[in-house]
Coordinates of C-alpha atoms in Angstrom, one line a residue:
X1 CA 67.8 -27.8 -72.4
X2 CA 66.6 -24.3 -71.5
X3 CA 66.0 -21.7 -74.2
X4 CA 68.3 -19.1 -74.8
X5 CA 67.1 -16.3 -74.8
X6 CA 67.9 -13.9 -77.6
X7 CA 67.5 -10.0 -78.0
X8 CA 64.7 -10.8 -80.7
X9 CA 62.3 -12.3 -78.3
X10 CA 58.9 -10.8 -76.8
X11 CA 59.7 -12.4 -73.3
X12 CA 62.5 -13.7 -71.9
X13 CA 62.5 -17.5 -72.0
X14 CA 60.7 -18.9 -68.3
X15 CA 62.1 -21.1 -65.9
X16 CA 60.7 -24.1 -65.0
X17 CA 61.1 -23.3 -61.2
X18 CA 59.3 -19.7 -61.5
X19 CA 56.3 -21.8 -63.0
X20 CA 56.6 -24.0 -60.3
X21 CA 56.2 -21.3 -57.5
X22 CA 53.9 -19.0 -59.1
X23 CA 51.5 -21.9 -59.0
X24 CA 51.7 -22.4 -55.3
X25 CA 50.8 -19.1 -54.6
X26 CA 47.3 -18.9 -53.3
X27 CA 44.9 -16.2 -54.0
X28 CA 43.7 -14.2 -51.0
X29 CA 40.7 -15.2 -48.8
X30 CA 37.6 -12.3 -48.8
X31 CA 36.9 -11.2 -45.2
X32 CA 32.9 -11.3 -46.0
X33 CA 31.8 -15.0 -45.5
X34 CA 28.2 -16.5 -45.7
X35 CA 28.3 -17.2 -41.8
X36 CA 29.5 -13.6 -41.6
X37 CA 26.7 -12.5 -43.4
X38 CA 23.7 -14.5 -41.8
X39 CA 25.4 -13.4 -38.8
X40 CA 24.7 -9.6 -39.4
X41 CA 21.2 -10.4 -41.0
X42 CA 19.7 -11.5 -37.3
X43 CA 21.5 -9.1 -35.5
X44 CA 19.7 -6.6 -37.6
X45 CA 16.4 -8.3 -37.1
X46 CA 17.7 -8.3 -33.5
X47 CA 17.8 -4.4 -33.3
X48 CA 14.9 -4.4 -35.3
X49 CA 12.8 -5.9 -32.9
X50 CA 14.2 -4.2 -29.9
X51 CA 13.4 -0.8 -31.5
X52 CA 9.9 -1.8 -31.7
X53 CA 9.3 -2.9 -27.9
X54 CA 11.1 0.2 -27.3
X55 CA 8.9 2.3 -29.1
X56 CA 5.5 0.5 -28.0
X57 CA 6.5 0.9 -24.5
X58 CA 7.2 5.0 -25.0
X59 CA 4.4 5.2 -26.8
X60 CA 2.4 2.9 -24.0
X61 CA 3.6 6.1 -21.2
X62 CA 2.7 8.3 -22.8
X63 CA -0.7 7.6 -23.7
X64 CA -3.3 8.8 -21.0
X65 CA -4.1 5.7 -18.4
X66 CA -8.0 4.9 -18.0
X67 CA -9.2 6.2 -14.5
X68 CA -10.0 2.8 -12.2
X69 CA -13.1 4.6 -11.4
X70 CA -14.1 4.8 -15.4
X71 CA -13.1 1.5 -15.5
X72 CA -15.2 -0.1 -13.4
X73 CA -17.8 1.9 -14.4
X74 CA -17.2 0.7 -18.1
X75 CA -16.9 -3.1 -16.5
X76 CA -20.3 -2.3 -14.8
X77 CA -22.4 -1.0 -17.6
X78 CA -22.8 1.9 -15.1
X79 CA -23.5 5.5 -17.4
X80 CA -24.2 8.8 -16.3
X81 CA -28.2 7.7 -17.7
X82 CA -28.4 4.7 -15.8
X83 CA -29.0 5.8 -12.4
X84 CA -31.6 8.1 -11.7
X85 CA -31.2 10.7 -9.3
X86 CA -30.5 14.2 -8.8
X87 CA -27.0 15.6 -8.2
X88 CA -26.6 14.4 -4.9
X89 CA -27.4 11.1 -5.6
X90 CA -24.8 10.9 -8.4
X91 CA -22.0 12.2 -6.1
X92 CA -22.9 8.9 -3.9
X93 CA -22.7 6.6 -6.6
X94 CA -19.8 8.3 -7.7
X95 CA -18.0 7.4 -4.3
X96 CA -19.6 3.8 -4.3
X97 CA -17.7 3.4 -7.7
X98 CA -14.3 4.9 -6.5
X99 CA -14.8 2.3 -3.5
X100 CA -15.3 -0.6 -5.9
X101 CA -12.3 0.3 -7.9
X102 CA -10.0 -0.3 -4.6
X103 CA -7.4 -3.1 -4.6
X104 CA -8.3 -3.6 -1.3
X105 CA -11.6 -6.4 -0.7
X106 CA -13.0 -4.8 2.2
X107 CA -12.8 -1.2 0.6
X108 CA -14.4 -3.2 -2.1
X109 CA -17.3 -4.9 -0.2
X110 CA -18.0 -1.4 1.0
X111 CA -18.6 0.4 -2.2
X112 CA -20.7 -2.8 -3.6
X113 CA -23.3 -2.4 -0.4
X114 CA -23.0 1.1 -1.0
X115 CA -23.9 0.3 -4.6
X116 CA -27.7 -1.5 -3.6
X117 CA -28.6 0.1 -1.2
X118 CA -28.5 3.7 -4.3
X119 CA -31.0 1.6 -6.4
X120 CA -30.8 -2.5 -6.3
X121 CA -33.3 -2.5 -8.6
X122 CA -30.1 -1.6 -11.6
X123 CA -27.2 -2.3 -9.7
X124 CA -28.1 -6.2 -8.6
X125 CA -27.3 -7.6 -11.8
X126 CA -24.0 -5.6 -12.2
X127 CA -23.1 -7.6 -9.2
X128 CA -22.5 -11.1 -11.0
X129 CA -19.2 -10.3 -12.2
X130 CA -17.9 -10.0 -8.6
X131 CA -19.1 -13.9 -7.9
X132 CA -15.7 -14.3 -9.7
X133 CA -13.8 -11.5 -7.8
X134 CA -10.0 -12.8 -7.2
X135 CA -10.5 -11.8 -3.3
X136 CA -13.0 -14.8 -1.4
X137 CA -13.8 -12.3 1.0
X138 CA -15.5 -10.3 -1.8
X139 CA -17.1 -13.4 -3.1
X140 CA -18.4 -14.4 -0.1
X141 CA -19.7 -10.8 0.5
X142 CA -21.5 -10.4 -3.2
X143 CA -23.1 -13.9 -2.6
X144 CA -24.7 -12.3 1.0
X145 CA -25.7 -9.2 -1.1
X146 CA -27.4 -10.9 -3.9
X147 CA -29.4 -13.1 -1.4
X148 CA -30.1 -10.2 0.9
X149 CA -31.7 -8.4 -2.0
X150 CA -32.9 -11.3 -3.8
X151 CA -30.9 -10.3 -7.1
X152 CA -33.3 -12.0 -9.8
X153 CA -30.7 -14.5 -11.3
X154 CA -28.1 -14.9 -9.0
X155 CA -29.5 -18.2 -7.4
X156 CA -27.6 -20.3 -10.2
X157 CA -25.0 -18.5 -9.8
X158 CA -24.1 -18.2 -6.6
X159 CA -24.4 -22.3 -6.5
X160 CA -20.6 -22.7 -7.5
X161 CA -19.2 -21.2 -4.5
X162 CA -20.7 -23.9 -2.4
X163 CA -18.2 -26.0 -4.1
X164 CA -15.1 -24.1 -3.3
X165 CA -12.7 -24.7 -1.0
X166 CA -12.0 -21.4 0.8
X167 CA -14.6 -21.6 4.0
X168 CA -15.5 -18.2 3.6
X169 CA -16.6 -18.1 0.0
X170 CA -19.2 -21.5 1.4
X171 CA -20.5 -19.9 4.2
X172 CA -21.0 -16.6 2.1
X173 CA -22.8 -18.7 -0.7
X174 CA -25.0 -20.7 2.1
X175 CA -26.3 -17.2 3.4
X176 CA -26.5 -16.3 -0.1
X177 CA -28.7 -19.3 -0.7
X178 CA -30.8 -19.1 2.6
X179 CA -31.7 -15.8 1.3
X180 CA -33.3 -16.8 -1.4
X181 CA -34.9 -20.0 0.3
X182 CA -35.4 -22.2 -3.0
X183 CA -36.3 -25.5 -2.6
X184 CA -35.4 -26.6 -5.9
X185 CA -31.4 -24.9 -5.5
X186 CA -31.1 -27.8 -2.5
X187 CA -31.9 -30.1 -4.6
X188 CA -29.8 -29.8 -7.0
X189 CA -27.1 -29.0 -4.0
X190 CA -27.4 -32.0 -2.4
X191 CA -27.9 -34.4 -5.0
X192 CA -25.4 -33.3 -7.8
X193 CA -21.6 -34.2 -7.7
X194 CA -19.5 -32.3 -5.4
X195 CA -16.2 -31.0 -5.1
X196 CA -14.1 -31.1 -2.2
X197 CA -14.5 -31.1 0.9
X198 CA -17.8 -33.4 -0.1
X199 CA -18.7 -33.9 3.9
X200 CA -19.1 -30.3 4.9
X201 CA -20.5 -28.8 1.9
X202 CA -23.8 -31.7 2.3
X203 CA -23.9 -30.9 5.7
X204 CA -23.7 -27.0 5.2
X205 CA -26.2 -27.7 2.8
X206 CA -28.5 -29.7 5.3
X207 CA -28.3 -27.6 7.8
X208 CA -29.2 -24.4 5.5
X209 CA -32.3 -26.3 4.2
X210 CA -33.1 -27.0 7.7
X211 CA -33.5 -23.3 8.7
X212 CA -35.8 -22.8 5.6
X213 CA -39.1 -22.9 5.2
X214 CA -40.7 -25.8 3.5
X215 CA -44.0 -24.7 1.7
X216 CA -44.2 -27.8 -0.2
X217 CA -43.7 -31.3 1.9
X218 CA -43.3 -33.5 -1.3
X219 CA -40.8 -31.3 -2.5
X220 CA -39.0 -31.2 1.2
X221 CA -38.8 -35.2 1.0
X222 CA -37.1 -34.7 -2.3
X223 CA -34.9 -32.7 -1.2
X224 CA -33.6 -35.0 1.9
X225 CA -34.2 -38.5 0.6
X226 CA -31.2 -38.3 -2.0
X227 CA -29.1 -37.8 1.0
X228 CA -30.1 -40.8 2.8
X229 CA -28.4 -43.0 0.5
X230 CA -25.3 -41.5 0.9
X231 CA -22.3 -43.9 2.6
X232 CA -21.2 -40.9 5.0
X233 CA -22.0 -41.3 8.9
X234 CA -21.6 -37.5 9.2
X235 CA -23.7 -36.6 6.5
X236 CA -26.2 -39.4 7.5
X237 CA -26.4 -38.2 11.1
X238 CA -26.8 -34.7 10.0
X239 CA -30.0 -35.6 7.5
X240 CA -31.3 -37.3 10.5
X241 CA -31.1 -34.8 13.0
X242 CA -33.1 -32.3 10.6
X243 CA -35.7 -34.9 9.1
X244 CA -36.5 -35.4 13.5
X245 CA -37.1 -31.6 13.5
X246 CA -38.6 -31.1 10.0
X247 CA -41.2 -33.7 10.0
X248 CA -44.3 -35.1 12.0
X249 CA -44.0 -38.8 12.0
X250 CA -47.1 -38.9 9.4
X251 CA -44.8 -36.6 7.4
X252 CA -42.3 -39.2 7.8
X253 CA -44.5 -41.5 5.3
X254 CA -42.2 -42.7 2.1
X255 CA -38.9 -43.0 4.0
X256 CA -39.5 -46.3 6.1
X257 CA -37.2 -48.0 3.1
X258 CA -34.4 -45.3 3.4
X259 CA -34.6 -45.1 7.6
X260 CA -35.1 -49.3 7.9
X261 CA -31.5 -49.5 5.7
X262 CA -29.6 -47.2 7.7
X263 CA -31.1 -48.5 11.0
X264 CA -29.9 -52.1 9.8
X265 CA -26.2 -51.4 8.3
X266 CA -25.1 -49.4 11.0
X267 CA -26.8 -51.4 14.1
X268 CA -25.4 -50.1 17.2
X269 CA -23.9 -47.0 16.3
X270 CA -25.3 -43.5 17.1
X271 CA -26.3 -43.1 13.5
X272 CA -27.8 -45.9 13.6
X273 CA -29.7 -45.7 16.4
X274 CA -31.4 -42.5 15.6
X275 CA -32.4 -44.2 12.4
X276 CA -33.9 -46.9 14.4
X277 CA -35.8 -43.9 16.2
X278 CA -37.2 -42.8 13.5
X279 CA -38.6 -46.0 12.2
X280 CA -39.9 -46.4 15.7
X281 CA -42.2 -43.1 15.5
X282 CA -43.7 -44.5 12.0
X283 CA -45.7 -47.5 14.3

């Protein structure tokens, strides 16, 4: 039975149905959520860290740029102290610099000759760092320069441009190398691994130490006779053709065993039969 309710009460009597629906109403969601929240946390990083680029790049142009020419000159170890000279002297190195600070190689090239022939005395060692010049041609030119003025150092140096693969930068490093007219820098040339392409570099190489004067014979035979083992007809028949101009056939003493191979596995070719020449002079 339901309670009547009687003037004397606190609160009218409830219903069992306004219990009922009361209970089914739900409370009210909040808009702010955790996904909401972690949400506006990295977009504020977000804006955070775009502010900053922004900012480092204002500040980045505005700040003063370094003249190329100080640059270089800063690259070079070049100081106002480190050439001698009077004024006029200055004002040319000034302009070799400039030249050396052009993007464009033969600009480049330009300034660098301009640079020895101030003092080579001080500038050939500031040359090494253009060995590894992005451009070949200015490769190839420094390794001329450093062999035309026999740049103490640069022998080693210039040695891993024979191994490139640009035909410029070779050829530059071969007249780099004639230059200097080492013996002991075709020895290691012709007898250490090389890169590609193997052929021509040996037979750059052979025909470079041909050119060159041999003051010692012993070391001249120890030069060539690594390359006489070598597999390569080309390369074979290259060594051959300078060992026929290089030596006298008394000279020729201590390669019979090296000719006699060659002269036996290829029988009846032109390599062969130059070899076969050879061994013939040695009777």
């Amino acid at each position: 039975m339901t309670k009547k309710y009687m003037p004397w009460d606190d609160q009218p009597p409830k219903k069992e149905e306004d219990t009922k629906r009361k209970s089914e109403i739900k409370k009210p969601k909040t808009m702010i959520t955790p996904s909401l929240l972690k949400w506006l946390f990295y977009s504020m990083l977000g804006l955070l860290f775009l502010a900053s680029i922004l900012i480092t790049v204002e500040n980045y142009s505005k700040s003063p740029k370094e003249d190329p020419a100080a640059a270089m000159r800063r690259a070079m170890g070049i100081t106002d102290n480190s050439v001698a000279g009077n004024d006029a002297a200055k004002t040319e190195l000034d302009n070799a610099i400039e030249k050396i600070s052009s993007d464009v190689p033969d600009v480049r090239i330009e300034g660098l000759s301009k640079l020895m022939e101030i003092d080579s005395n001080t500038a050939g060692p500031r040359l090494f760092i253009f060995l590894k010049d992005p451009s070949p041609m200015v490769r190839a030119a420094t390794a001329r320069l450093c062999g035309s003025y026999r740049v103490q150092g640069a022998h080693n140096l210039i040695l891993p441009l024979i191994y490139e693969v640009d035909a410029d930068v070779r050829s530059g490093a071969v007249d780099g190398l004639s230059a200097f007219g080492a013996e002991p820098g075709f020895l290691y040339l012709l007898t250490s691994p090389l890169a590609y392409p193997k052929s021509d570099v040996v037979i750059s190489a052979i025909d470079l130490w041909n050119r060159t004067a041999v003051n010692n014979l012993e070391v001249a035979k120890q030069v060539i006779i690594p390359v006489l083992r070598s597999n390569d007809e080309r390369i074979l028949e290259t060594a051959l053709d300078a060992i026929s101009v290089r030596f006298t056939s008394v000279e020729l003493t201590g390669m019979e065993p090296y000719l006699l191979d060659i002269s036996k596995r290829l029988w009846g070719t032109p390599v062969g039969d130059k070899a076969k020449i050879l061994v013939d002079r040695l009777d």
